[in-house]
Amino acid sequence: MRPEKEFVLKVMSGADLHYYSHRNNLKIDCIGYQAYPEFCKTLKVADIFFDLRKIDSETTRCMPIKLFYYMACGRPVVYSNLKAIRKGVPEIDSFAILVNPVNVDDVAVRVLNLIEDVTKYNAYCSAAFRLFDSKYNWESVSGRLVELVNRL
């Protein structure tokens, strides 16, 4: 990490990640379970979201619902490269970086490139919210869900 930049990571997890805080320019706040209203308030202050999951047969086929919360905040996302995301959100590359979570060097380089390219960062923010607002919100998908339930 570059000494001239300070990074604050807010981690919503039960995991203890404080052992990474030994660097002068890195602060990690671990946030445990939060009720939905508090969860939304915590999300609002983030500049970029990370959701790096182990890629296995279950996670790669399940669409993570948090992706849509992150989109609604209008922020870029760094996510594990899951098949369900690519299939469910074909525009994913316009606001997210999909990575192999075990390739830490690649993740770091790609995130630093995004942070340092203000034009790209702002484009990702705009695309995330625009797609949420126009296509990936409850009003847009509820009709299809009701049709699916009615067919059962």
Coordinates of N, CA and C in Angstrom, one line a residue:
M1 N 0.8 -1.2 0.0 CA 0.0 0.0 0.0 C 0.9 1.2 0.0
R2 N 0.4 2.3 -0.6 CA 1.1 3.5 -0.6 C 1.0 4.3 0.7
P3 N 2.1 4.8 1.2 CA 2.0 5.5 2.5 C 1.2 6.8 2.4
E4 N 1.1 7.4 1.3 CA 0.4 8.7 1.2 C -1.1 8.5 1.2
K5 N -1.6 7.3 1.1 CA -3.1 7.1 1.0 C -3.5 6.4 2.3
E6 N -4.6 6.8 2.9 CA -5.2 6.0 4.0 C -6.4 5.3 3.6
F7 N -6.5 4.1 4.0 CA -7.6 3.3 3.7 C -8.4 2.8 4.9
V8 N -9.7 3.0 4.9 CA -10.5 2.5 6.0 C -11.4 1.4 5.4
L9 N -11.3 0.2 6.0 CA -12.2 -0.9 5.5 C -13.2 -1.1 6.6
K10 N -14.5 -1.1 6.2 CA -15.5 -1.5 7.2 C -16.0 -2.9 6.7
V11 N -15.7 -3.8 7.5 CA -16.0 -5.2 7.2 C -17.2 -5.7 7.9
M12 N -18.3 -6.1 7.2 CA -19.5 -6.6 7.8 C -19.4 -8.1 7.8
S13 N -18.8 -8.6 8.9 CA -18.5 -10.0 9.0 C -18.3 -10.3 10.5
G14 N -18.5 -11.6 10.8 CA -18.2 -12.0 12.2 C -16.7 -12.3 12.3
A15 N -16.0 -12.3 11.2 CA -14.6 -12.7 11.2 C -13.8 -11.6 11.8
D16 N -12.7 -12.0 12.5 CA -11.8 -11.0 13.1 C -10.7 -10.8 12.2
L17 N -10.6 -9.6 11.6 CA -9.6 -9.2 10.6 C -8.6 -8.2 11.1
H18 N -8.6 -8.0 12.4 CA -7.7 -6.9 13.0 C -6.3 -7.2 12.7
Y19 N -5.9 -8.5 12.5 CA -4.5 -8.8 12.3 C -4.0 -8.1 11.0
Y20 N -4.8 -7.6 10.1 CA -4.4 -6.9 9.0 C -4.1 -5.4 9.3
S21 N -4.5 -5.0 10.4 CA -4.4 -3.5 10.8 C -3.0 -3.1 11.2
H22 N -2.0 -3.9 11.0 CA -0.6 -3.5 11.4 C 0.0 -2.5 10.5
R23 N -0.6 -2.1 9.4 CA 0.0 -1.1 8.5 C -0.5 0.3 9.0
N24 N 0.3 1.2 8.9 CA 0.0 2.6 9.4 C -1.2 3.2 8.6
N25 N -1.3 2.8 7.3 CA -2.3 3.5 6.5 C -3.6 2.6 6.3
L26 N -3.8 1.6 7.1 CA -4.9 0.8 7.0 C -5.6 0.7 8.3
K27 N -6.9 1.0 8.3 CA -7.7 0.8 9.5 C -8.9 -0.1 9.1
I28 N -9.1 -1.1 10.0 CA -10.2 -2.0 9.7 C -11.2 -2.0 10.8
D29 N -12.4 -1.7 10.5 CA -13.5 -1.7 11.5 C -14.4 -3.0 11.2
C30 N -14.4 -3.9 12.1 CA -15.3 -5.1 11.9 C -16.6 -4.8 12.5
I31 N -17.6 -5.0 11.6 CA -19.0 -4.7 12.0 C -19.8 -6.0 12.0
G32 N -20.3 -6.4 13.1 CA -21.1 -7.7 13.1 C -22.5 -7.5 12.5
Y33 N -23.3 -8.4 12.9 CA -24.7 -8.4 12.3 C -25.4 -7.1 12.7
Q34 N -26.1 -6.5 11.7 CA -26.9 -5.3 11.9 C -28.3 -5.6 11.4
A35 N -29.3 -5.0 12.1 CA -30.6 -5.0 11.5 C -30.7 -4.2 10.2
Y36 N -31.6 -4.5 9.4 CA -31.6 -3.9 8.0 C -31.5 -2.4 8.0
P37 N -32.2 -1.6 8.8 CA -32.1 -0.1 8.7 C -30.6 0.3 9.0
E38 N -30.0 -0.3 10.0 CA -28.6 0.1 10.4 C -27.7 -0.4 9.3
F39 N -27.9 -1.5 8.7 CA -27.1 -2.1 7.6 C -27.1 -1.1 6.4
C40 N -28.3 -0.5 6.1 CA -28.4 0.4 5.0 C -27.6 1.7 5.3
K41 N -27.7 2.2 6.6 CA -26.9 3.4 6.9 C -25.4 3.2 6.8
T42 N -25.0 2.0 7.2 CA -23.6 1.6 7.2 C -23.1 1.6 5.7
L43 N -23.9 1.1 4.8 CA -23.6 1.0 3.4 C -23.4 2.4 2.8
K44 N -24.3 3.3 3.2 CA -24.3 4.6 2.5 C -22.9 5.4 2.6
V45 N -22.1 5.1 3.5 CA -20.8 5.8 3.7 C -19.7 5.2 2.9
A46 N -19.9 4.0 2.3 CA -18.8 3.3 1.7 C -18.5 4.0 0.3
D47 N -17.2 3.9 -0.1 CA -16.8 4.3 -1.4 C -16.7 3.2 -2.4
I48 N -16.5 2.0 -1.9 CA -16.4 0.8 -2.8 C -16.7 -0.4 -2.0
F49 N -17.4 -1.4 -2.6 CA -17.8 -2.6 -1.9 C -17.0 -3.8 -2.3
F50 N -16.7 -4.6 -1.4 CA -16.0 -5.9 -1.6 C -16.9 -7.0 -1.1
D51 N -17.0 -8.0 -1.9 CA -17.7 -9.3 -1.5 C -16.9 -10.4 -2.2
L52 N -15.9 -10.9 -1.5 CA -15.0 -11.9 -2.0 C -15.3 -13.2 -1.4
R53 N -16.0 -14.0 -2.1 CA -16.5 -15.3 -1.7 C -15.7 -16.4 -2.2
K54 N -15.6 -17.5 -1.5 CA -15.0 -18.7 -2.0 C -15.8 -19.2 -3.2
I55 N -15.1 -19.5 -4.3 CA -15.8 -19.9 -5.5 C -16.0 -21.5 -5.4
D56 N -17.2 -21.9 -5.3 CA -17.5 -23.3 -5.3 C -18.8 -23.6 -6.0
S57 N -19.2 -24.8 -6.1 CA -20.4 -25.2 -6.9 C -21.7 -24.5 -6.4
E58 N -21.7 -24.2 -5.1 CA -22.9 -23.5 -4.6 C -22.9 -22.0 -4.8
T59 N -21.8 -21.3 -4.4 CA -21.7 -19.9 -4.5 C -21.7 -19.4 -6.0
T60 N -21.1 -20.2 -6.9 CA -21.1 -19.7 -8.3 C -22.4 -19.7 -9.0
R61 N -23.4 -20.5 -8.5 CA -24.7 -20.6 -9.1 C -25.8 -19.8 -8.4
C62 N -25.4 -19.1 -7.3 CA -26.4 -18.4 -6.5 C -26.2 -16.9 -6.7
M63 N -27.2 -16.1 -7.0 CA -27.1 -14.7 -7.2 C -27.1 -14.0 -5.8
P64 N -26.0 -13.3 -5.5 CA -25.9 -12.7 -4.1 C -26.8 -11.4 -4.1
I65 N -27.8 -11.4 -3.2 CA -28.7 -10.3 -3.1 C -28.1 -9.0 -2.7
K66 N -27.0 -9.1 -2.0 CA -26.3 -7.8 -1.6 C -25.8 -7.0 -2.8
L67 N -25.6 -7.7 -3.9 CA -25.1 -7.0 -5.1 C -26.1 -5.8 -5.4
F68 N -27.4 -6.1 -5.2 CA -28.4 -5.1 -5.6 C -28.4 -3.9 -4.6
Y69 N -28.1 -4.2 -3.3 CA -28.0 -3.2 -2.3 C -26.8 -2.3 -2.6
Y70 N -25.7 -2.9 -3.0 CA -24.5 -2.1 -3.4 C -24.8 -1.2 -4.6
M71 N -25.5 -1.8 -5.6 CA -25.9 -1.0 -6.8 C -26.7 0.2 -6.4
A72 N -27.7 0.0 -5.5 CA -28.5 1.1 -5.1 C -27.8 2.2 -4.4
C73 N -26.6 1.9 -3.8 CA -25.8 3.0 -3.2 C -25.0 3.7 -4.3
G74 N -25.0 3.2 -5.5 CA -24.2 3.9 -6.6 C -22.7 3.8 -6.4
R75 N -22.2 2.7 -6.0 CA -20.8 2.5 -5.8 C -20.3 1.3 -6.5
P76 N -19.0 1.4 -6.9 CA -18.4 0.2 -7.5 C -18.3 -1.0 -6.6
V77 N -18.2 -2.2 -7.2 CA -18.2 -3.4 -6.4 C -17.0 -4.3 -6.9
V78 N -16.4 -4.9 -6.0 CA -15.4 -5.9 -6.3 C -15.9 -7.2 -5.8
Y79 N -16.2 -8.1 -6.7 CA -16.9 -9.4 -6.3 C -16.1 -10.5 -6.9
S80 N -16.3 -11.7 -6.2 CA -15.8 -12.9 -6.8 C -16.5 -13.1 -8.1
N81 N -15.7 -13.7 -9.1 CA -16.2 -13.9 -10.4 C -17.2 -15.1 -10.4
L82 N -18.4 -14.9 -10.1 CA -19.5 -15.9 -10.0 C -20.3 -16.0 -11.3
K83 N -20.6 -17.2 -11.8 CA -21.3 -17.4 -13.0 C -22.7 -16.8 -12.9
A84 N -23.3 -16.9 -11.7 CA -24.7 -16.3 -11.5 C -24.7 -14.8 -11.7
I85 N -23.7 -14.1 -11.3 CA -23.6 -12.7 -11.5 C -23.5 -12.4 -13.0
R86 N -22.6 -13.0 -13.7 CA -22.4 -12.8 -15.1 C -23.7 -13.1 -15.9
K87 N -24.4 -14.1 -15.5 CA -25.7 -14.5 -16.2 C -26.8 -13.5 -15.8
G88 N -26.9 -13.2 -14.5 CA -28.0 -12.4 -14.0 C -27.9 -10.9 -14.3
V89 N -26.7 -10.4 -14.4 CA -26.5 -9.0 -14.6 C -25.4 -8.9 -15.7
P90 N -25.8 -9.0 -17.0 CA -24.9 -8.9 -18.1 C -24.1 -7.6 -18.2
E91 N -24.6 -6.6 -17.6 CA -23.9 -5.3 -17.6 C -22.9 -5.1 -16.4
I92 N -22.6 -6.2 -15.7 CA -21.8 -6.2 -14.5 C -20.4 -5.4 -14.7
D93 N -19.8 -5.6 -15.9 CA -18.5 -5.0 -16.1 C -18.6 -3.5 -16.2
S94 N -19.8 -2.9 -16.2 CA -19.9 -1.4 -16.3 C -19.8 -0.8 -14.9
F95 N -19.9 -1.6 -13.8 CA -19.8 -1.0 -12.5 C -19.1 -1.9 -11.5
A96 N -18.5 -3.0 -11.9 CA -17.9 -4.0 -11.0 C -16.7 -4.6 -11.5
I97 N -15.8 -5.0 -10.6 CA -14.6 -5.8 -11.0 C -14.9 -7.2 -10.5
L98 N -14.9 -8.2 -11.3 CA -15.0 -9.5 -10.9 C -13.7 -10.2 -10.9
V99 N -13.4 -10.8 -9.8 CA -12.0 -11.3 -9.6 C -12.0 -12.8 -9.0
N100 N -10.8 -13.4 -9.1 CA -10.6 -14.6 -8.4 C -10.1 -14.2 -7.0
P101 N -10.9 -14.5 -6.0 CA -10.6 -14.0 -4.7 C -9.2 -14.4 -4.1
V102 N -8.7 -15.5 -4.6 CA -7.4 -16.0 -4.1 C -6.2 -15.3 -4.7
N103 N -6.4 -14.6 -5.8 CA -5.4 -13.9 -6.5 C -5.3 -12.5 -6.0
V104 N -4.7 -12.3 -4.8 CA -4.7 -11.1 -4.1 C -3.9 -10.0 -4.8
D105 N -2.8 -10.3 -5.5 CA -2.1 -9.3 -6.3 C -3.0 -8.7 -7.4
D106 N -3.7 -9.5 -8.1 CA -4.5 -9.0 -9.2 C -5.7 -8.2 -8.6
V107 N -6.3 -8.6 -7.5 CA -7.3 -7.8 -6.9 C -6.8 -6.4 -6.5
A108 N -5.6 -6.4 -5.9 CA -5.0 -5.1 -5.4 C -4.7 -4.2 -6.6
V109 N -4.1 -4.7 -7.6 CA -3.8 -3.9 -8.8 C -5.1 -3.3 -9.4
R110 N -6.1 -4.1 -9.6 CA -7.3 -3.7 -10.2 C -8.1 -2.7 -9.4
V111 N -8.1 -2.8 -8.1 CA -8.7 -1.9 -7.2 C -7.9 -0.6 -7.2
L112 N -6.6 -0.6 -7.1 CA -5.9 0.6 -7.1 C -6.1 1.4 -8.4
N113 N -6.1 0.6 -9.6 CA -6.4 1.3 -10.8 C -7.7 2.0 -10.8
L114 N -8.7 1.4 -10.2 CA -10.1 2.0 -10.2 C -10.0 3.2 -9.3
I115 N -9.4 3.1 -8.1 CA -9.4 4.3 -7.2 C -8.6 5.4 -7.8
E116 N -7.5 5.2 -8.5 CA -6.7 6.2 -9.1 C -7.3 6.9 -10.3
D117 N -8.2 6.2 -11.0 CA -8.8 6.7 -12.2 C -10.2 7.3 -11.9
V118 N -10.2 8.6 -11.6 CA -11.4 9.2 -11.1 C -12.5 9.1 -12.1
T119 N -12.2 9.3 -13.4 CA -13.2 9.2 -14.4 C -13.9 7.8 -14.4
K120 N -13.1 6.8 -14.4 CA -13.6 5.4 -14.4 C -14.4 5.2 -13.1
Y121 N -13.9 5.6 -11.9 CA -14.6 5.4 -10.7 C -16.0 6.1 -10.8
N122 N -16.0 7.3 -11.2 CA -17.3 8.0 -11.3 C -18.3 7.3 -12.3
A123 N -17.7 6.8 -13.4 CA -18.5 6.1 -14.4 C -19.1 4.8 -13.8
Y124 N -18.3 4.1 -13.0 CA -18.8 2.9 -12.3 C -19.9 3.3 -11.3
C125 N -19.7 4.4 -10.6 CA -20.8 4.8 -9.6 C -22.1 5.1 -10.4
S126 N -22.0 5.9 -11.4 CA -23.2 6.3 -12.2 C -23.9 5.0 -12.8
A127 N -23.1 4.1 -13.4 CA -23.7 2.9 -14.0 C -24.4 2.0 -13.0
A128 N -23.8 1.9 -11.8 CA -24.4 1.1 -10.7 C -25.7 1.6 -10.4
F129 N -25.9 2.9 -10.1 CA -27.2 3.4 -9.7 C -28.1 3.4 -10.9
R130 N -27.7 3.8 -12.0 CA -28.5 3.9 -13.2 C -29.2 2.5 -13.5
L131 N -28.3 1.4 -13.4 CA -28.9 0.1 -13.7 C -29.8 -0.4 -12.6
F132 N -29.5 0.0 -11.4 CA -30.4 -0.4 -10.3 C -31.7 0.3 -10.5
D133 N -31.7 1.6 -10.7 CA -32.9 2.4 -10.8 C -33.7 2.0 -12.0
S134 N -33.1 1.6 -13.1 CA -33.9 1.3 -14.3 C -34.2 -0.1 -14.5
K135 N -33.5 -1.0 -14.0 CA -33.7 -2.4 -14.3 C -33.7 -3.4 -13.1
Y136 N -32.9 -3.2 -12.1 CA -32.7 -4.2 -11.1 C -33.2 -3.7 -9.7
N137 N -34.5 -3.3 -9.7 CA -35.1 -2.9 -8.5 C -36.4 -3.7 -8.4
W138 N -37.0 -3.6 -7.2 CA -38.2 -4.4 -6.9 C -39.4 -4.1 -7.9
E139 N -39.6 -2.9 -8.2 CA -40.7 -2.5 -9.2 C -40.4 -3.2 -10.5
S140 N -39.2 -3.3 -10.9 CA -38.9 -3.8 -12.3 C -39.0 -5.3 -12.3
V141 N -38.7 -6.0 -11.2 CA -38.7 -7.5 -11.2 C -39.9 -8.1 -10.5
S142 N -40.7 -7.4 -9.8 CA -41.8 -8.0 -9.1 C -42.8 -8.7 -10.0
G143 N -43.1 -8.2 -11.1 CA -44.0 -8.8 -12.0 C -43.6 -10.2 -12.5
R144 N -42.3 -10.3 -12.8 CA -41.7 -11.6 -13.2 C -41.8 -12.6 -12.0
L145 N -41.5 -12.1 -10.8 CA -41.6 -13.0 -9.6 C -43.0 -13.5 -9.4
V146 N -44.0 -12.6 -9.5 CA -45.4 -13.0 -9.3 C -45.8 -14.0 -10.4
E147 N -45.3 -13.8 -11.6 CA -45.6 -14.8 -12.7 C -45.0 -16.1 -12.4
L148 N -43.8 -16.2 -11.9 CA -43.2 -17.4 -11.5 C -43.9 -18.1 -10.5
V149 N -44.3 -17.4 -9.4 CA -45.1 -18.0 -8.3 C -46.4 -18.5 -8.8
N150 N -47.1 -17.8 -9.7 CA -48.4 -18.2 -10.2 C -48.3 -19.5 -11.1
R151 N -47.2 -19.7 -11.7 CA -47.0 -20.9 -12.6 C -46.7 -22.1 -11.7
L152 N -46.3 -22.0 -10.5 CA -46.0 -23.1 -9.6 C -47.2 -23.9 -9.2

